[in-house]
Short mmCIF file of C-alpha atoms in Angstrom, two decimals:
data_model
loop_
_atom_site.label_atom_id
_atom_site.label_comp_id
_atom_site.label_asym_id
_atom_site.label_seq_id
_atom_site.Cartn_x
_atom_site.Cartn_y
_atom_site.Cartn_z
CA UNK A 1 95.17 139.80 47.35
CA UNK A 2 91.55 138.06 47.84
CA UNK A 3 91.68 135.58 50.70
CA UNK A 4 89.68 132.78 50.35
CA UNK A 5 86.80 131.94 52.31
CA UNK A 6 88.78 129.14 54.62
CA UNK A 7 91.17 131.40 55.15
CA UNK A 8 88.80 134.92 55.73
CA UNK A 9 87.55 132.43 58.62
CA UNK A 10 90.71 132.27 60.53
CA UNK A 11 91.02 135.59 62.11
CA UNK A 12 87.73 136.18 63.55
CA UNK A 13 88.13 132.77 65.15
CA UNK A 14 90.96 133.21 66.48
CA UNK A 15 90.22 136.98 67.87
CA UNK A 16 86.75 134.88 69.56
CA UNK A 17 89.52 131.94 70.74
CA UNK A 18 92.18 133.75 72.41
CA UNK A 19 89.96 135.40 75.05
CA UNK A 20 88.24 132.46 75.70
CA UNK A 21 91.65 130.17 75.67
CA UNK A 22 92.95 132.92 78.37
CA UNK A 23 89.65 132.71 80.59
CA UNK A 24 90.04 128.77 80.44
CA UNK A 25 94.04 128.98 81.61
CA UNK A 26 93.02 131.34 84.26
CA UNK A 27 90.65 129.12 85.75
CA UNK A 28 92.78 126.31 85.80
CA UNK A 29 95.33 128.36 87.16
CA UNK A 30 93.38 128.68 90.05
CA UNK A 31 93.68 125.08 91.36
CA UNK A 32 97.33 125.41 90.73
CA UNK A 33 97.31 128.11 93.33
CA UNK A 34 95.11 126.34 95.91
CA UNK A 35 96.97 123.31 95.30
CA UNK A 36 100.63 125.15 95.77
CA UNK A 37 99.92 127.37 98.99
CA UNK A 38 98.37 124.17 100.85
CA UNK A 39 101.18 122.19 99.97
CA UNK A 40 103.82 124.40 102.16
CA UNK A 41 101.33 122.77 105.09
CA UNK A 42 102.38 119.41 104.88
CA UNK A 43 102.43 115.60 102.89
CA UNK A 44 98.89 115.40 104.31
CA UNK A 45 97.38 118.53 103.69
CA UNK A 46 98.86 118.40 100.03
CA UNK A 47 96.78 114.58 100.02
CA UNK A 48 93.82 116.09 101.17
CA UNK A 49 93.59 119.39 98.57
CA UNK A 50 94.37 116.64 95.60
CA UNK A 51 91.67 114.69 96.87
CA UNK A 52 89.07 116.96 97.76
CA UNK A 53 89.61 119.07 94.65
CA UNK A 54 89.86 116.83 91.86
CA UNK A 55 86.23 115.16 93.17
CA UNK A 56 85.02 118.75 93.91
CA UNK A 57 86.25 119.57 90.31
CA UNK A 58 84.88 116.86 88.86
CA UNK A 59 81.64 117.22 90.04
CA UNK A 60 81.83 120.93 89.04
CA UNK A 61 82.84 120.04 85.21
CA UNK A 62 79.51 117.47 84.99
CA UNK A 63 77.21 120.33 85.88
CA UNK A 64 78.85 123.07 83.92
CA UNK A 65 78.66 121.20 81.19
CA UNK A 66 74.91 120.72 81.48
CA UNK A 67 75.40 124.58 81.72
CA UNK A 68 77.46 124.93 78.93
CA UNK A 69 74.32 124.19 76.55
CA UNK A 70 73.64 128.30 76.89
CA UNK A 71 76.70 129.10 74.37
CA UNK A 72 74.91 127.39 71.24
CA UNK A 73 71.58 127.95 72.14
CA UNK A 74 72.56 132.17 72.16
CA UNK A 75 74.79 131.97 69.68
CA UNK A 76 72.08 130.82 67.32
CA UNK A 77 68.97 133.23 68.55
CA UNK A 78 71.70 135.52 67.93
CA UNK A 79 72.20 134.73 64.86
CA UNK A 80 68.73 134.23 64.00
CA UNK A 81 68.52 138.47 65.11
CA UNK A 82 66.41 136.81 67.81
CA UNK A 83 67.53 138.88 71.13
CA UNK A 84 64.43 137.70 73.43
CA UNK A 85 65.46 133.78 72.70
CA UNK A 86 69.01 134.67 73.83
CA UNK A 87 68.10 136.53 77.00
CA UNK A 88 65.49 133.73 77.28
CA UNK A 89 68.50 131.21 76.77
CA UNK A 90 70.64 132.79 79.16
CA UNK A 91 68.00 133.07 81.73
CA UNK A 92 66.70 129.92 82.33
CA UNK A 93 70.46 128.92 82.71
CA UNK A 94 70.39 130.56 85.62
CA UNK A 95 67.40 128.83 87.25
CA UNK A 96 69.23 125.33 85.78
CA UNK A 97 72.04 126.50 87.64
CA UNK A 98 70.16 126.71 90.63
CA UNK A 99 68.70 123.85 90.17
CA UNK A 100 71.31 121.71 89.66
CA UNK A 101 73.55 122.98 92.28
CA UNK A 102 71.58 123.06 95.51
CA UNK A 103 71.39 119.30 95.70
CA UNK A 104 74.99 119.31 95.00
CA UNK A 105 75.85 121.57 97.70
CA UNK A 106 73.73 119.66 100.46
CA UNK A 107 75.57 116.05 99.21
CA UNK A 108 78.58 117.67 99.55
CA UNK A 109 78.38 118.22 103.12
CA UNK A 110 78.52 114.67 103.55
CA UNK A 111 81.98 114.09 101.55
CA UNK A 112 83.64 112.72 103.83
CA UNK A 113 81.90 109.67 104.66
CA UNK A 114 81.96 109.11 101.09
CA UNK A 115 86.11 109.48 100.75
CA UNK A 116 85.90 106.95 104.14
CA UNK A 117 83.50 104.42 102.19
CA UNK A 118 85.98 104.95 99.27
CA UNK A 119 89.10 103.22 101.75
CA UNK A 120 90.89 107.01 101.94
CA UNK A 121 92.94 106.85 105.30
CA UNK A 122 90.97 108.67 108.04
CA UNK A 123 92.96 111.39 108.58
CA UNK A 124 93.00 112.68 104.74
CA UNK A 125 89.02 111.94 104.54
CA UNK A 126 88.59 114.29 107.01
CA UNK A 127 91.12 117.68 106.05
CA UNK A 128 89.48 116.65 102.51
CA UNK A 129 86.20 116.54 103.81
CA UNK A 130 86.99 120.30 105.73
CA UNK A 131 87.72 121.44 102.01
CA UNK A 132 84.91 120.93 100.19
CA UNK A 133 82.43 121.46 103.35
CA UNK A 134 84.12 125.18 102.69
CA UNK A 135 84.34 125.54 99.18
CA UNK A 136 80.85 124.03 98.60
CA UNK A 137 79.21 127.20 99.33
CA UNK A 138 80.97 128.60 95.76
CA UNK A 139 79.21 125.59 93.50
CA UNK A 140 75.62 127.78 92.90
CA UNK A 141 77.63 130.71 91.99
CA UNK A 142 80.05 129.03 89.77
CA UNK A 143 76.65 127.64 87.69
CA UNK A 144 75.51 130.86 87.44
CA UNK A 145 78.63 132.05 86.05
CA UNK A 146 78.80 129.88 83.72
CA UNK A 147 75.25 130.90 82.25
CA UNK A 148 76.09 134.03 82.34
CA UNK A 149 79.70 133.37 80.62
CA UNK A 150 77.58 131.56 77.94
CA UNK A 151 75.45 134.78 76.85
CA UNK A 152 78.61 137.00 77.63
CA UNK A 153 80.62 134.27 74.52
CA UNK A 154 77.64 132.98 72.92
CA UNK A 155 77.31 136.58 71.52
CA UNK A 156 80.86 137.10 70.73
CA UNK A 157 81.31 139.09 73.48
CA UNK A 158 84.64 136.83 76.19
CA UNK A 159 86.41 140.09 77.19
CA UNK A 160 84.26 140.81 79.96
CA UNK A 161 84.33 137.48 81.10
CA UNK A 162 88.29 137.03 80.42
CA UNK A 163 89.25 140.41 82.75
CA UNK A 164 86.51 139.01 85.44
CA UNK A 165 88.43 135.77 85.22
CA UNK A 166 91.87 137.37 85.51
CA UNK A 167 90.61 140.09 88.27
CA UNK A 168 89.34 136.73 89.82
CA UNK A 169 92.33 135.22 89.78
CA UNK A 170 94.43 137.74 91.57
CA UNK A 171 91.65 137.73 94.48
CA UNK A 172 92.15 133.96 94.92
CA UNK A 173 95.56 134.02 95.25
CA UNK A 174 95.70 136.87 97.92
CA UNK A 175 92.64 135.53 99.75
CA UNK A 176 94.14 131.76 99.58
CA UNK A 177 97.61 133.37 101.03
CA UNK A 178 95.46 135.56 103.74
CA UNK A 179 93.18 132.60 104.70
CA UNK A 180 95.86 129.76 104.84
CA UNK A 181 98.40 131.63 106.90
CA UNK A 182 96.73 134.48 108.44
CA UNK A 183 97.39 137.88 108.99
CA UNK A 184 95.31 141.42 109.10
CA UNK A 185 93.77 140.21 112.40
CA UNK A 186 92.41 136.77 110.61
CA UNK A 187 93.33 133.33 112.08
CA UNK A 188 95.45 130.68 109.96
CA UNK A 189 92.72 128.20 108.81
CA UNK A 190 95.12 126.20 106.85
CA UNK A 191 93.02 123.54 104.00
CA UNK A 192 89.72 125.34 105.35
CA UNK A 193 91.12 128.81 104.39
CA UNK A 194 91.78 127.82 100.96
CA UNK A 195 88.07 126.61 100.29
CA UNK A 196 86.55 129.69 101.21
CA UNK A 197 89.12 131.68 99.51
CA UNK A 198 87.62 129.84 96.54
CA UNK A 199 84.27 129.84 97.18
CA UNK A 200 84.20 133.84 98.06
CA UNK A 201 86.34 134.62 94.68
CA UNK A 202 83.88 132.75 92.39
CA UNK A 203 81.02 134.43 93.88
CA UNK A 204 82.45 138.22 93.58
CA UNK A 205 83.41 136.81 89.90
CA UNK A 206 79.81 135.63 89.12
CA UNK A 207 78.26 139.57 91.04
CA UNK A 208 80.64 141.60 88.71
CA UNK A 209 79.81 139.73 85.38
CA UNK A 210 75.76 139.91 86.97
CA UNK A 211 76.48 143.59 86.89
CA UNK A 212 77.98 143.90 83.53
CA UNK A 213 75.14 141.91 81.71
CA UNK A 214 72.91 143.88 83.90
CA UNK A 215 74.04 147.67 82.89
CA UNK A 216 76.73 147.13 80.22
CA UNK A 217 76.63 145.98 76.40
CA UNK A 218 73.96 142.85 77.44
CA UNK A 219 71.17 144.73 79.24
CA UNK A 220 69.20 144.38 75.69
CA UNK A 221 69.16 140.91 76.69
CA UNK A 222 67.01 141.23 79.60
CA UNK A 223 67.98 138.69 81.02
CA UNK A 224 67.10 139.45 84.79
CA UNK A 225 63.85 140.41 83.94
CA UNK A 226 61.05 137.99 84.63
CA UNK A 227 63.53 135.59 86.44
CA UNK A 228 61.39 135.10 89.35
CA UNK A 229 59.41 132.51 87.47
CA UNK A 230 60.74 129.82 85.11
CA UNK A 231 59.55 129.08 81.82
CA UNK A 232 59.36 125.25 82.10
CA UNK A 233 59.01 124.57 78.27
CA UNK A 234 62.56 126.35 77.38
CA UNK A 235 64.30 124.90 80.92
CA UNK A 236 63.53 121.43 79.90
CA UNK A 237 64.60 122.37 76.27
CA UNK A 238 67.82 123.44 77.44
CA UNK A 239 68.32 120.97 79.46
CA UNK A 240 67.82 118.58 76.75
CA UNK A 241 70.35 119.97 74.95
CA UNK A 242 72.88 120.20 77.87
CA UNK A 243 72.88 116.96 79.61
CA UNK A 244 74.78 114.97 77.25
CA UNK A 245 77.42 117.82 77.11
CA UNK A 246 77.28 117.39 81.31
CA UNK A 247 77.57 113.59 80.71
CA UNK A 248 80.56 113.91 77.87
CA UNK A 249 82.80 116.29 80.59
CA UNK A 250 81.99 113.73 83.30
CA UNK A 251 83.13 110.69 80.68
CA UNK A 252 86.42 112.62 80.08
CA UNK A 253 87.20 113.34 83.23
CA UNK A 254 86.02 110.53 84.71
CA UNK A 255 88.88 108.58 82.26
CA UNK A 256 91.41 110.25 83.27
CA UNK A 257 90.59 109.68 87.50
CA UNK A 258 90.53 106.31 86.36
CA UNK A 259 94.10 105.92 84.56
CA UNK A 260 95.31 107.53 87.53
CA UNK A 261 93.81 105.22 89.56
CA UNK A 262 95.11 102.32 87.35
CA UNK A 263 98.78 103.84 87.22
CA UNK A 264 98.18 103.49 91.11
CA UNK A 265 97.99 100.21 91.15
CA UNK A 266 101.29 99.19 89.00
CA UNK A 267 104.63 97.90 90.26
CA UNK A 268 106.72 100.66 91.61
CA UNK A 269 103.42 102.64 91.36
CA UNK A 270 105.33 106.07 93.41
CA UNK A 271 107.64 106.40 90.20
CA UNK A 272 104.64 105.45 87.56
CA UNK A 273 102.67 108.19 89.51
CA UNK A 274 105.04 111.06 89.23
CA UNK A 275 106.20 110.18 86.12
CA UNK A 276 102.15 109.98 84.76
CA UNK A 277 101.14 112.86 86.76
CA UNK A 278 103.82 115.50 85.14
CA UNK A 279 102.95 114.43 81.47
CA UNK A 280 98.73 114.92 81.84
CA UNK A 281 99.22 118.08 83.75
CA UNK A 282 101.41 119.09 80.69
CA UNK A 283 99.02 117.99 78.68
CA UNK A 284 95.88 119.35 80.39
CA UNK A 285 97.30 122.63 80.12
CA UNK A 286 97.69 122.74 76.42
CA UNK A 287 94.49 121.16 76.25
CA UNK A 288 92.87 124.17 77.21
CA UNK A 289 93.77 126.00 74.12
CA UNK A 290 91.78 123.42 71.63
CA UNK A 291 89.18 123.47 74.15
CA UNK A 292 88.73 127.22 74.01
CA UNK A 293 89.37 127.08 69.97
CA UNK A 294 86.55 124.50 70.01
CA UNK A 295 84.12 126.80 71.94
CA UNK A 296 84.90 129.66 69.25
CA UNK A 297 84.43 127.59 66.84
CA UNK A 298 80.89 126.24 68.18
CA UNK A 299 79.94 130.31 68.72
CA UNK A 300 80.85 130.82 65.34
CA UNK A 301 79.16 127.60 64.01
CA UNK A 302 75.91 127.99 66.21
CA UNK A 303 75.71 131.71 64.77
CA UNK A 304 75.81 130.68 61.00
CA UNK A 305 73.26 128.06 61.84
CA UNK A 306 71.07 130.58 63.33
CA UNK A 307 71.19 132.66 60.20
CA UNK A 308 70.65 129.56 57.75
CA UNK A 309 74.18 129.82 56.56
CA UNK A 310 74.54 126.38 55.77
CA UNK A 311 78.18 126.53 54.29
CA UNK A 312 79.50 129.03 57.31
CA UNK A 313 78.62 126.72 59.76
CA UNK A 314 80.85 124.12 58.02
CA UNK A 315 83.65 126.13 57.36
CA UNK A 316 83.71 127.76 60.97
CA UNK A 317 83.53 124.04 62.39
CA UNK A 318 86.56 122.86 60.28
CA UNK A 319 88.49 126.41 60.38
CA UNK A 320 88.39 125.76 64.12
CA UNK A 321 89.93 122.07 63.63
CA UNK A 322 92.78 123.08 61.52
CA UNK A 323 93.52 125.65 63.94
CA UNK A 324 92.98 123.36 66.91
CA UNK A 325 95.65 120.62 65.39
CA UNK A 326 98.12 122.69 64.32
CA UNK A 327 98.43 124.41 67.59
CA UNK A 328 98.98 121.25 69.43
CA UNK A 329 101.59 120.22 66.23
CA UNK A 330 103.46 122.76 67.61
CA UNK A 331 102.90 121.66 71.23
CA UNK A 332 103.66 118.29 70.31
CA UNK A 333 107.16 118.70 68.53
CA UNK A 334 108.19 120.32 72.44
CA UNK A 335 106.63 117.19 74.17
CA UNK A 336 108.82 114.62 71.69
CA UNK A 337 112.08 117.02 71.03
CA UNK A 338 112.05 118.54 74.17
CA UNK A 339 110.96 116.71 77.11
CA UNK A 340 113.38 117.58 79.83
CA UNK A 341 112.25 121.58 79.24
CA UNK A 342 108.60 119.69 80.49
CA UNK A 343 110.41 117.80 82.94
CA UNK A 344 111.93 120.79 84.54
CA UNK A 345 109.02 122.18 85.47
CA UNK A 346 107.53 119.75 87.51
CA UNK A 347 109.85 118.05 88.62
CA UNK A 348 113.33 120.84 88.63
CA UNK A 349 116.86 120.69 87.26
CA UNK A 350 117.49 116.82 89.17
CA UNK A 351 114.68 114.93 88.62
CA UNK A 352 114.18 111.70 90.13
CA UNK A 353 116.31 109.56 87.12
CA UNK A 354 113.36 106.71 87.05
CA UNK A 355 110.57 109.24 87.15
CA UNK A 356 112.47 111.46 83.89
CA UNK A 357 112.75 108.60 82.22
CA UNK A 358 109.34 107.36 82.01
CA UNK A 359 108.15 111.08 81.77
CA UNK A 360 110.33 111.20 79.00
CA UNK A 361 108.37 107.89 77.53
CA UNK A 362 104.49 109.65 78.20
CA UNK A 363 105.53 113.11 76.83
CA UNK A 364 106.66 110.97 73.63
CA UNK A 365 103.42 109.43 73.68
CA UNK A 366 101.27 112.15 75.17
CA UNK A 367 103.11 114.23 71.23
CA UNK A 368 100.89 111.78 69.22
CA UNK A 369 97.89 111.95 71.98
CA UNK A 370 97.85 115.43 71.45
CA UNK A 371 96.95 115.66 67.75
CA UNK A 372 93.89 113.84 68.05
CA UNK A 373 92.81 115.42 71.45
CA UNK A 374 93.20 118.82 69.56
CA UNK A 375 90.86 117.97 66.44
CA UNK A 376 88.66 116.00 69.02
CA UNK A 377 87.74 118.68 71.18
CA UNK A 378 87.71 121.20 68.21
CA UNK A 379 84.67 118.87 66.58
CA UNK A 380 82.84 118.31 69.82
CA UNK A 381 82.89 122.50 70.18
CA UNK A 382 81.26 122.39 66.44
CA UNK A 383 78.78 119.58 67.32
CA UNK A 384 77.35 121.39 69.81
CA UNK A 385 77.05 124.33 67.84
CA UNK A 386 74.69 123.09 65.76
CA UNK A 387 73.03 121.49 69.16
CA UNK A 388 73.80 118.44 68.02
CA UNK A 389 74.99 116.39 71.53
CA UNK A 390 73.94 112.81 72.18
CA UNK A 391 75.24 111.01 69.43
CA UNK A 392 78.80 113.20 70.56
CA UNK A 393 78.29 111.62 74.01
CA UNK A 394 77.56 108.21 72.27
CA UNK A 395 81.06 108.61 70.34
CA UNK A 396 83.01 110.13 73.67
CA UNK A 397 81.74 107.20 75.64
CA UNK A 398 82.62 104.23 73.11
CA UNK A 399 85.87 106.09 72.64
CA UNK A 400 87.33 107.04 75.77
CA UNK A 401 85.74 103.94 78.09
CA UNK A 402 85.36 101.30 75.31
CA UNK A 403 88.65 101.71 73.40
CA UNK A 404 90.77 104.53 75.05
CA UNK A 405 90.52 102.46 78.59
CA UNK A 406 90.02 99.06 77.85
CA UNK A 407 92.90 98.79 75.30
CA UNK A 408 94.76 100.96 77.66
CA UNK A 409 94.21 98.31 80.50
CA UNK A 410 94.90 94.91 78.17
CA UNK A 411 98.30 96.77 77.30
CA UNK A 412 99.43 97.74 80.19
CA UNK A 413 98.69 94.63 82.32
CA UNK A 414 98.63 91.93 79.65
CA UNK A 415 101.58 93.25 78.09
CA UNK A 416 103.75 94.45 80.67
CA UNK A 417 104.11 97.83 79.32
CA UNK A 418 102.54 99.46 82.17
CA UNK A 419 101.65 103.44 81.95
CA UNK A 420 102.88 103.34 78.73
CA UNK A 421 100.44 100.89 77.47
CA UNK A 422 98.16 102.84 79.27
CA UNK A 423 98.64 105.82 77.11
CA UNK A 424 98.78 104.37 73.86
CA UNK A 425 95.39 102.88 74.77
CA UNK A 426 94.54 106.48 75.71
CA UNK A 427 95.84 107.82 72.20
CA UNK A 428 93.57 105.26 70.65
CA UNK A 429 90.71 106.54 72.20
CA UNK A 430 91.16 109.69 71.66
CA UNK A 431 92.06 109.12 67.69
CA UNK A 432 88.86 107.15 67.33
CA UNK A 433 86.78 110.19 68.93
CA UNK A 434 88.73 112.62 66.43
CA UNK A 435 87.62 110.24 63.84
CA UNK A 436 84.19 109.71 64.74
CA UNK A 437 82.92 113.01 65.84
CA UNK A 438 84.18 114.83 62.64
CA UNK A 439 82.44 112.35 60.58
CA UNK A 440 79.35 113.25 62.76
CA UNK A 441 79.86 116.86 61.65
CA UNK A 442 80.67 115.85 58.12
CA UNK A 443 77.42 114.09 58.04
CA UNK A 444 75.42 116.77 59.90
CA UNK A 445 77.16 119.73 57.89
CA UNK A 446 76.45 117.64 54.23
CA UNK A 447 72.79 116.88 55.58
CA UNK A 448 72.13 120.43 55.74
CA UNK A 449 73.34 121.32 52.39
CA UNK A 450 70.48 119.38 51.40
CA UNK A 451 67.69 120.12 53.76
CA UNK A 452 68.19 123.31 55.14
CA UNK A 453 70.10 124.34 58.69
CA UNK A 454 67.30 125.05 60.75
CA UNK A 455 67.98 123.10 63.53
CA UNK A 456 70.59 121.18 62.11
CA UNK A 457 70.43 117.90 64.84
CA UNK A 458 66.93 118.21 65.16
CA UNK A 459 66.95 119.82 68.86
CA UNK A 460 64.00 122.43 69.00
CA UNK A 461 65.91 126.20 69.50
CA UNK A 462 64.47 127.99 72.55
CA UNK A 463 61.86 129.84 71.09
#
């Protein structure tokens, strides 16, 4: 039986997602680890890690994103049989991800004051300040990961990446456990010990994938040759192209820090809190497998482009969104028919009965939120496939800030509805992103057809 086109499209996607979906899990699951092992020190020290990682993280996603701008711009020289322009690509990644970073690592060193100027209690600002004064010392390397990650999946190529990630993973855990508590002749450092546990896995992470792009399948790429000097006209180029991206992470997580900080400041906030924070970890986590759908999708989009192939661009981009909705149908029908499975694993087999019920409220709302956050983050992986990323910031900013939050905040407070009016503002915002950035790609995609795919957005490729 001929398959058609549409369908011929699915596999090869999904063989490119999967990896990458793995390699995004496994990096989460990091933070899960740090987060767990500190918590057997204490109420503070759990405080502190929350803190200190979720603005250390946040920080981090605003500059990988910048960084993330090497996928597309390989995946089309690729495509284009171009292998100097993807080396090139990959390679001045790596002196933006120098760039970037130092400053970032020098600020900070001064996180603490910052958490104090903030109103954090004294004694948190200062374990959280410990934390990131450690872990700091990891941001360069993470950066230059991520370029490298970019030529590693901008060419098709995740597995390396995914069994560095998982490798990576292991070290962290053992390292976090060795560091916290101590043992083998090293002292307990406690929230210090985690940080460097961090910051010493993500370097040996970013050496061995140096190594494979160095002697393995990538050394055609050259791309450590020449590196001592920068070519200015293809750094600014790509960094043209990745700002917005960098911008567009910091937007959405930046929303999400500020619901949190809104559910905060309810009535009977401690129960609103638990109850919030158990349904967008849930749904973070199965975010991650539209996200890494959505970066296939923009490898296999950013490809076609690169080889003029006006109609596989289109049909990689909307392959990917199918594939991206349906699995979080599927993830949605457990948030709304089974809950208390959710529930159980935050929160165990007796729950707090105020905090299951409301969870039970925001999973039934977080099982609509996730259809559009699926198909959202599918489109904005196609967008920037065809390099096309300020108008996609434009869209994620009106979205998540001028809709998602502000209708979020009128319902909640206005209304009385609290974190659940919170969440159906969030839906909103996230439904009018869906909306608006696949009519962006619609438009960009149908443009092409009639003017040829080369670029599509208008962004010069790094040639």
């Amino acid at each position: 039986m001929t398959l058609s086109p549409a369908l011929r499209d699915i596999r090869p996607t999904l063989a490119l997602a999967v990896p990458i979906v793995l390699v995004q899990l496994s990096q989460m699951s990091m933070s899960f680890v740090d987060v767990v092992m500190v918590g057997r020190l204490g109420t503070e020290a759990m405080a502190a890690i929350v803190l200190g990682s979720t603005a250390y993280v946040t920080l981090t996603m605003v500059c990988v994103g910048v960084l993330v701008a090497v996928q597309p711009t390989v995946a089309q020289a690729v495509g284009a049989g171009d292998t100097d322009a993807a080396g090139r690509g990959a390679r001045q990644g790596l002196w933006l991800a120098t760039l970037l970073g130092v400053p970032f690592v020098i600020g900070l060193g001064f996180m603490e004051d910052v958490f104090l100027w903030t109103g954090q209690a004294p004694g948190t600002a200062a374990l959280a300040g410990d934390y990131i004064a450690a872990i700091r010392w990891g941001f360069v390397p993470n950066l230059w990961f991520t370029a490298l990650r970019g030529l590693c999946e901008g060419n098709a190529q995740p597995r390396p990446v995914l069994a560095v990630t998982v490798v990576g993973t292991a070290l962290n855990a053992g390292l976090n456990y060795l560091f916290i508590f101590g043992g083998w002749g090293l002292p307990a450092m406690g929230l210090v010990g985690s940080g460097r546990a961090s910051a010493i896995t993500i370097t040996a992470m970013t050496i061995a994938l140096a190594l494979y792009v160095r002697g393995g399948a990538l050394r055609r790429f050259r791309v450590f040759v020449g590196l001592r000097r920068p070519d200015p006209a293809a750094l600014a180029a790509l960094f043209r192209l990745g700002w917005p991206i960098g911008v567009g992470f910091g937007l959405e997580a930046g929303l999400f820090t500020a619901a949190t900080l809104f559910v905060g400041r309810l009535p009977n906030h401690e129960v609103a809190l638990a109850a919030h924070q158990i349904a967008l970890n849930a749904a973070s986590i199965t975010f991650m497998v539209p996200l890494g759908i959505g970066m296939a999708g923009g490898i296999r989009v950013g490809m076609a482009a690169g080889a003029g192939d006006t109609a596989g661009a289109a049909r990689a981009g909307w392959t990917a969104a199918a594939i991206g909705a349906a699995f979080m149908a599927v993830s949605a029908l457990v948030f709304w028919l089974r809950p208390g499975w959710v529930i159980w694993l935050y929160a165990g087999s007796s729950p707090q009965p105020e905090v299951a019920s409301l969870a039970v409220a925001l999973l039934g709302i977080a099982a609509v939120f996730q259809l559009f956050d699926g198909v959202q983050a599918a489109m904005a992986g196609a967008l920037r496939g065809l390099k096309d990323t300020r108008v996609p910031m434009v869209i994620a900013a009106v979205s998540y800030w001028g809709v998602g939050l502000t209708v979020g905040g009128v319902l909640g407070l206005a209304t009385g509805t609290g974190a659940r009016g919170l969440w159906w503002g969030l839906t909103l915002g996230l439904a009018v992103a869906a909306v608006g950035l696949s009519t962006r790609f619609a438009r960009q995609t149908r443009r092409s057809f009639q003017s040829g795919l080369k670029p599509v957005s208008g962004v010069a490729p790094l040639h």
